[in-house]
C-alpha cells in the first residue's frame, strides 16, 4: 500500500493537481492539509470519479484536513482527545486540524499543526499545547494496543534538526526551529512514533516546503516540515519513501511538496 501526505494550500485551487498526483504515483491513501474550505465546499466529485472516498473537516477558509482513500475509510475520527481550542472566552473553538480514518488496516491521521507565528505570540503556546495533547493521545493509543498501525501524517510546522533548514542563521529567533518546538516534536517520537521518511530521503538539502517569495524554490531555500511518523508496528512495514519535489514546480503549485511512503504487506 502507498500512503502520502500533502499540504495542498487550498484544495479547490489544486484539485486537478491532487487527482493527477494520486494517479501518477498510484497512491492508495492521501492525507491532505490546509484545504481552506468548509465541508460542503470540498470538491468531492473529481476524487470520486477517480475511485477515492473522502473524509474531510473544514469550518471556514482557513485550515481544513482530509483523508482520501481508495482502500476504504472506516471509523472516521475528527480531532483527538485533549486537543486544545484556539481563541478567548466564548470565541474559543476547536480548529479543523486533525482527522483520521482506518484505511487498508492503517489508522491514518492527517494533522495540520499550528504555525506558532512568532516566539512571543500566544499562538506558539497554543502550538506547544496542541503537540503535548497529541503526544498524550498517541501514548494512549499505543498503550491500548502496542501493535496498532498508526501513521501521524501532515504538516508539523517544525524543522526538527538543523539539517532540515537551508540556513540555521536565517531561522534564529523564529518559530519552526526553536528549542521548545523541537522538544515537542521529539516528545512525539519518544512516545513511539518514528520518522520513516528520513532513512529513504537523507539530507542535507532535503526539504518539503519552500516559500513563494524571493525565489526560495529555485534557490533551494527550503525546510523539511512535512512528516510521516509511524507507530512501531507500521514502521516495520515501510519499504521506501520519497519527497515529490517535482510537484512543487510549475504554475499553480502548492508551497509544499507531497511526501510518499510505501508499505509492505502486513
Short mmCIF file of C-alpha atoms in Angstrom, two decimals:
data_model
loop_
_atom_site.label_atom_id
_atom_site.label_comp_id
_atom_site.label_asym_id
_atom_site.label_seq_id
_atom_site.Cartn_x
_atom_site.Cartn_y
_atom_site.Cartn_z
CA UNK A 1 0.00 0.00 0.00
CA UNK A 2 1.19 3.51 -0.77
CA UNK A 3 0.28 6.38 1.53
CA UNK A 4 1.12 10.07 1.20
CA UNK A 5 0.71 13.45 2.87
CA UNK A 6 0.46 16.88 1.26
CA UNK A 7 -0.29 20.40 2.40
CA UNK A 8 -2.14 21.37 -0.75
CA UNK A 9 -2.66 25.04 0.26
CA UNK A 10 -6.29 25.18 -0.99
CA UNK A 11 -7.84 22.04 -2.44
CA UNK A 12 -10.27 23.99 -4.60
CA UNK A 13 -7.34 25.67 -6.34
CA UNK A 14 -5.40 22.42 -6.72
CA UNK A 15 -7.94 19.63 -7.08
CA UNK A 16 -6.75 18.79 -10.60
CA UNK A 17 -3.14 18.60 -9.41
CA UNK A 18 -4.17 16.46 -6.43
CA UNK A 19 -6.04 13.92 -8.55
CA UNK A 20 -3.20 13.85 -11.08
CA UNK A 21 -0.73 13.27 -8.24
CA UNK A 22 -2.77 10.32 -6.95
CA UNK A 23 -2.90 8.75 -10.40
CA UNK A 24 0.71 9.50 -11.33
CA UNK A 25 2.11 7.86 -8.21
CA UNK A 26 -0.59 5.20 -7.77
CA UNK A 27 -1.34 6.41 -4.23
CA UNK A 28 -3.84 4.48 -2.13
CA UNK A 29 -4.31 6.92 0.76
CA UNK A 30 -3.59 10.65 0.88
CA UNK A 31 -3.65 12.91 3.94
CA UNK A 32 -4.38 16.50 2.92
CA UNK A 33 -3.82 19.65 4.97
CA UNK A 34 -4.79 23.29 4.58
CA UNK A 35 -7.74 22.52 2.35
CA UNK A 36 -9.11 26.01 3.11
CA UNK A 37 -12.78 25.17 2.66
CA UNK A 38 -15.91 24.16 4.51
CA UNK A 39 -17.08 20.56 4.23
CA UNK A 40 -19.77 21.44 1.73
CA UNK A 41 -17.21 23.26 -0.45
CA UNK A 42 -14.80 20.34 -0.78
CA UNK A 43 -14.57 19.23 -4.45
CA UNK A 44 -15.64 15.62 -3.95
CA UNK A 45 -16.63 14.72 -7.49
CA UNK A 46 -13.15 14.61 -9.11
CA UNK A 47 -11.89 12.32 -6.34
CA UNK A 48 -14.93 10.06 -6.52
CA UNK A 49 -14.59 9.86 -10.29
CA UNK A 50 -11.02 8.64 -9.76
CA UNK A 51 -12.22 5.95 -7.33
CA UNK A 52 -11.49 7.63 -3.99
CA UNK A 53 -13.55 8.27 -0.88
CA UNK A 54 -13.01 11.43 1.17
CA UNK A 55 -13.31 12.24 4.87
CA UNK A 56 -12.91 15.98 5.47
CA UNK A 57 -13.32 18.55 8.21
CA UNK A 58 -13.23 22.26 7.47
CA UNK A 59 -15.06 25.13 9.14
CA UNK A 60 -14.02 28.17 7.09
CA UNK A 61 -11.42 29.39 4.60
CA UNK A 62 -8.57 28.50 6.98
CA UNK A 63 -7.04 25.19 7.99
CA UNK A 64 -9.01 22.09 6.94
CA UNK A 65 -7.79 18.48 6.77
CA UNK A 66 -8.84 15.37 4.89
CA UNK A 67 -8.10 11.70 4.32
CA UNK A 68 -8.59 10.45 0.75
CA UNK A 69 -8.64 6.69 0.15
CA UNK A 70 -9.34 4.08 -2.48
CA UNK A 71 -8.96 1.22 0.02
CA UNK A 72 -11.86 2.18 2.26
CA UNK A 73 -12.49 4.66 5.07
CA UNK A 74 -13.68 3.26 8.38
CA UNK A 75 -14.10 4.75 11.83
CA UNK A 76 -13.55 8.38 10.88
CA UNK A 77 -12.46 10.49 13.86
CA UNK A 78 -12.38 14.27 13.91
CA UNK A 79 -9.81 15.59 16.37
CA UNK A 80 -8.13 13.68 19.17
CA UNK A 81 -8.70 13.53 22.89
CA UNK A 82 -7.46 16.62 24.69
CA UNK A 83 -6.93 18.70 21.55
CA UNK A 84 -6.89 22.33 22.71
CA UNK A 85 -9.04 25.13 21.37
CA UNK A 86 -7.90 28.47 19.98
CA UNK A 87 -9.40 31.80 20.94
CA UNK A 88 -10.55 33.61 24.04
CA UNK A 89 -13.69 33.03 26.08
CA UNK A 90 -16.79 32.27 24.07
CA UNK A 91 -14.78 32.65 20.86
CA UNK A 92 -12.59 29.66 21.72
CA UNK A 93 -13.09 26.87 19.19
CA UNK A 94 -11.61 23.57 18.09
CA UNK A 95 -9.95 24.20 14.76
CA UNK A 96 -10.04 21.84 11.76
CA UNK A 97 -6.54 20.48 12.25
CA UNK A 98 -6.89 16.72 12.80
CA UNK A 99 -8.88 13.94 11.18
CA UNK A 100 -8.24 10.20 10.90
CA UNK A 101 -9.72 7.06 9.45
CA UNK A 102 -8.77 3.41 9.12
CA UNK A 103 -7.75 2.81 5.52
CA UNK A 104 -6.39 -0.54 4.41
CA UNK A 105 -5.95 -1.54 8.05
CA UNK A 106 -3.90 1.57 8.94
CA UNK A 107 -5.13 4.39 11.16
CA UNK A 108 -4.11 7.38 9.03
CA UNK A 109 -4.09 10.79 10.70
CA UNK A 110 -3.99 14.00 8.70
CA UNK A 111 -2.51 16.64 11.00
CA UNK A 112 -2.04 20.35 10.48
CA UNK A 113 -0.01 21.52 13.46
CA UNK A 114 -0.50 25.21 14.39
CA UNK A 115 2.12 27.54 12.92
CA UNK A 116 3.15 29.37 16.09
CA UNK A 117 3.57 32.67 14.22
CA UNK A 118 6.38 34.13 16.35
CA UNK A 119 8.24 33.27 19.54
CA UNK A 120 6.35 35.90 21.54
CA UNK A 121 2.90 35.15 20.11
CA UNK A 122 0.22 33.28 22.13
CA UNK A 123 -0.18 31.05 19.08
CA UNK A 124 3.16 29.44 19.92
CA UNK A 125 1.84 28.37 23.33
CA UNK A 126 -1.22 27.00 21.57
CA UNK A 127 1.08 25.07 19.22
CA UNK A 128 3.03 23.58 22.12
CA UNK A 129 -0.17 22.65 23.98
CA UNK A 130 -1.53 21.09 20.79
CA UNK A 131 1.58 18.95 20.35
CA UNK A 132 1.59 17.95 24.03
CA UNK A 133 -2.01 16.79 23.68
CA UNK A 134 -1.09 14.82 20.55
CA UNK A 135 1.79 13.15 22.37
CA UNK A 136 -0.51 12.26 25.27
CA UNK A 137 -3.16 10.85 22.95
CA UNK A 138 -0.57 8.97 20.89
CA UNK A 139 0.93 7.44 24.03
CA UNK A 140 -2.51 6.21 24.99
CA UNK A 141 -3.16 4.64 21.60
CA UNK A 142 -0.01 2.54 21.84
CA UNK A 143 -0.66 1.65 25.48
CA UNK A 144 -4.08 0.36 24.50
CA UNK A 145 -2.68 -1.60 21.54
CA UNK A 146 1.11 -1.89 21.12
CA UNK A 147 0.54 -3.49 17.71
CA UNK A 148 -1.61 -0.64 16.41
CA UNK A 149 -0.70 0.54 12.92
CA UNK A 150 -0.83 4.32 13.07
CA UNK A 151 0.51 6.96 10.69
CA UNK A 152 0.76 10.52 12.01
CA UNK A 153 0.98 12.37 8.71
CA UNK A 154 0.95 16.03 7.89
CA UNK A 155 2.41 19.49 8.11
CA UNK A 156 4.10 19.72 11.52
CA UNK A 157 5.39 23.28 11.07
CA UNK A 158 8.63 22.18 12.77
CA UNK A 159 12.07 21.52 11.34
CA UNK A 160 13.36 19.09 13.99
CA UNK A 161 17.10 19.37 13.22
CA UNK A 162 19.47 21.95 11.79
CA UNK A 163 19.81 19.73 8.74
CA UNK A 164 16.13 20.35 8.00
CA UNK A 165 16.58 24.04 7.12
CA UNK A 166 18.57 25.73 4.39
CA UNK A 167 20.12 28.20 6.85
CA UNK A 168 20.32 27.88 10.62
CA UNK A 169 21.18 31.55 10.93
CA UNK A 170 18.14 32.61 8.92
CA UNK A 171 15.78 30.96 11.41
CA UNK A 172 17.43 32.18 14.61
CA UNK A 173 14.81 33.86 16.75
CA UNK A 174 11.95 32.47 14.65
CA UNK A 175 9.42 29.71 15.03
CA UNK A 176 9.76 26.23 13.50
CA UNK A 177 13.29 25.73 14.84
CA UNK A 178 13.03 26.86 18.48
CA UNK A 179 14.16 24.53 21.24
CA UNK A 180 10.61 24.29 22.62
CA UNK A 181 9.13 23.27 19.28
CA UNK A 182 11.84 20.75 18.58
CA UNK A 183 11.40 19.28 22.06
CA UNK A 184 7.66 18.94 21.42
CA UNK A 185 8.36 17.09 18.16
CA UNK A 186 10.91 14.84 19.86
CA UNK A 187 8.39 14.02 22.58
CA UNK A 188 6.06 12.51 19.97
CA UNK A 189 8.97 10.50 18.57
CA UNK A 190 9.91 9.37 22.08
CA UNK A 191 6.32 8.23 22.59
CA UNK A 192 6.97 5.58 19.93
CA UNK A 193 6.41 7.25 16.56
CA UNK A 194 9.42 7.26 14.25
CA UNK A 195 10.21 9.39 11.20
CA UNK A 196 10.07 6.73 8.49
CA UNK A 197 10.95 9.04 5.60
CA UNK A 198 14.40 10.29 6.60
CA UNK A 199 16.16 6.90 6.13
CA UNK A 200 14.98 6.93 2.50
CA UNK A 201 15.38 10.66 1.83
CA UNK A 202 18.58 11.72 3.60
CA UNK A 203 19.77 15.31 3.89
CA UNK A 204 21.11 17.87 3.92
CA UNK A 205 19.19 19.81 1.30
CA UNK A 206 16.10 17.59 1.51
CA UNK A 207 13.05 19.78 2.05
CA UNK A 208 9.26 19.70 1.77
CA UNK A 209 8.45 23.43 1.90
CA UNK A 210 9.72 26.49 0.06
CA UNK A 211 8.27 29.96 0.48
CA UNK A 212 6.67 31.56 -2.58
CA UNK A 213 8.76 34.72 -2.19
CA UNK A 214 12.36 35.65 -3.00
CA UNK A 215 12.86 32.73 -5.41
CA UNK A 216 13.14 30.36 -2.46
CA UNK A 217 12.42 27.24 -4.51
CA UNK A 218 14.96 27.70 -7.34
CA UNK A 219 17.50 28.87 -4.77
CA UNK A 220 16.84 25.69 -2.73
CA UNK A 221 16.00 27.68 0.39
CA UNK A 222 13.58 25.26 1.99
CA UNK A 223 12.58 23.46 5.16
CA UNK A 224 11.61 19.88 5.94
CA UNK A 225 8.41 20.26 7.96
CA UNK A 226 6.08 17.57 6.50
CA UNK A 227 6.37 14.11 8.03
CA UNK A 228 5.02 10.63 8.42
CA UNK A 229 5.65 9.44 11.97
CA UNK A 230 4.75 5.77 12.27
CA UNK A 231 3.93 3.51 15.20
CA UNK A 232 6.36 0.60 15.73
CA UNK A 233 4.13 -1.95 14.01
CA UNK A 234 3.68 0.29 10.98
CA UNK A 235 7.31 1.42 10.85
CA UNK A 236 8.30 -2.20 10.39
CA UNK A 237 6.30 -2.29 7.16
CA UNK A 238 7.94 0.72 5.49
CA UNK A 239 9.80 -0.38 2.38
CA UNK A 240 10.57 3.02 0.92
CA UNK A 241 9.71 6.72 0.91
CA UNK A 242 10.34 9.84 -1.13
CA UNK A 243 9.51 13.52 -1.42
CA UNK A 244 7.91 14.51 -4.72
CA UNK A 245 9.86 17.71 -5.29
CA UNK A 246 8.60 17.88 -8.88
CA UNK A 247 5.10 18.65 -7.60
CA UNK A 248 6.41 21.97 -6.24
CA UNK A 249 7.23 23.08 -9.79
CA UNK A 250 5.06 24.77 -12.37
CA UNK A 251 2.13 27.16 -12.39
CA UNK A 252 -0.32 26.80 -9.53
CA UNK A 253 1.92 24.65 -7.31
CA UNK A 254 1.48 24.46 -3.56
CA UNK A 255 4.36 25.76 -1.47
CA UNK A 256 4.70 22.22 -0.04
CA UNK A 257 5.76 19.02 -1.78
CA UNK A 258 3.99 15.70 -1.10
CA UNK A 259 5.68 13.03 0.97
CA UNK A 260 5.10 9.41 -0.10
CA UNK A 261 5.59 6.22 1.93
CA UNK A 262 5.48 2.64 0.64
CA UNK A 263 4.23 -0.13 2.93
CA UNK A 264 4.85 -3.83 2.51
CA UNK A 265 2.13 -6.38 3.24
CA UNK A 266 1.13 -6.65 6.88
#
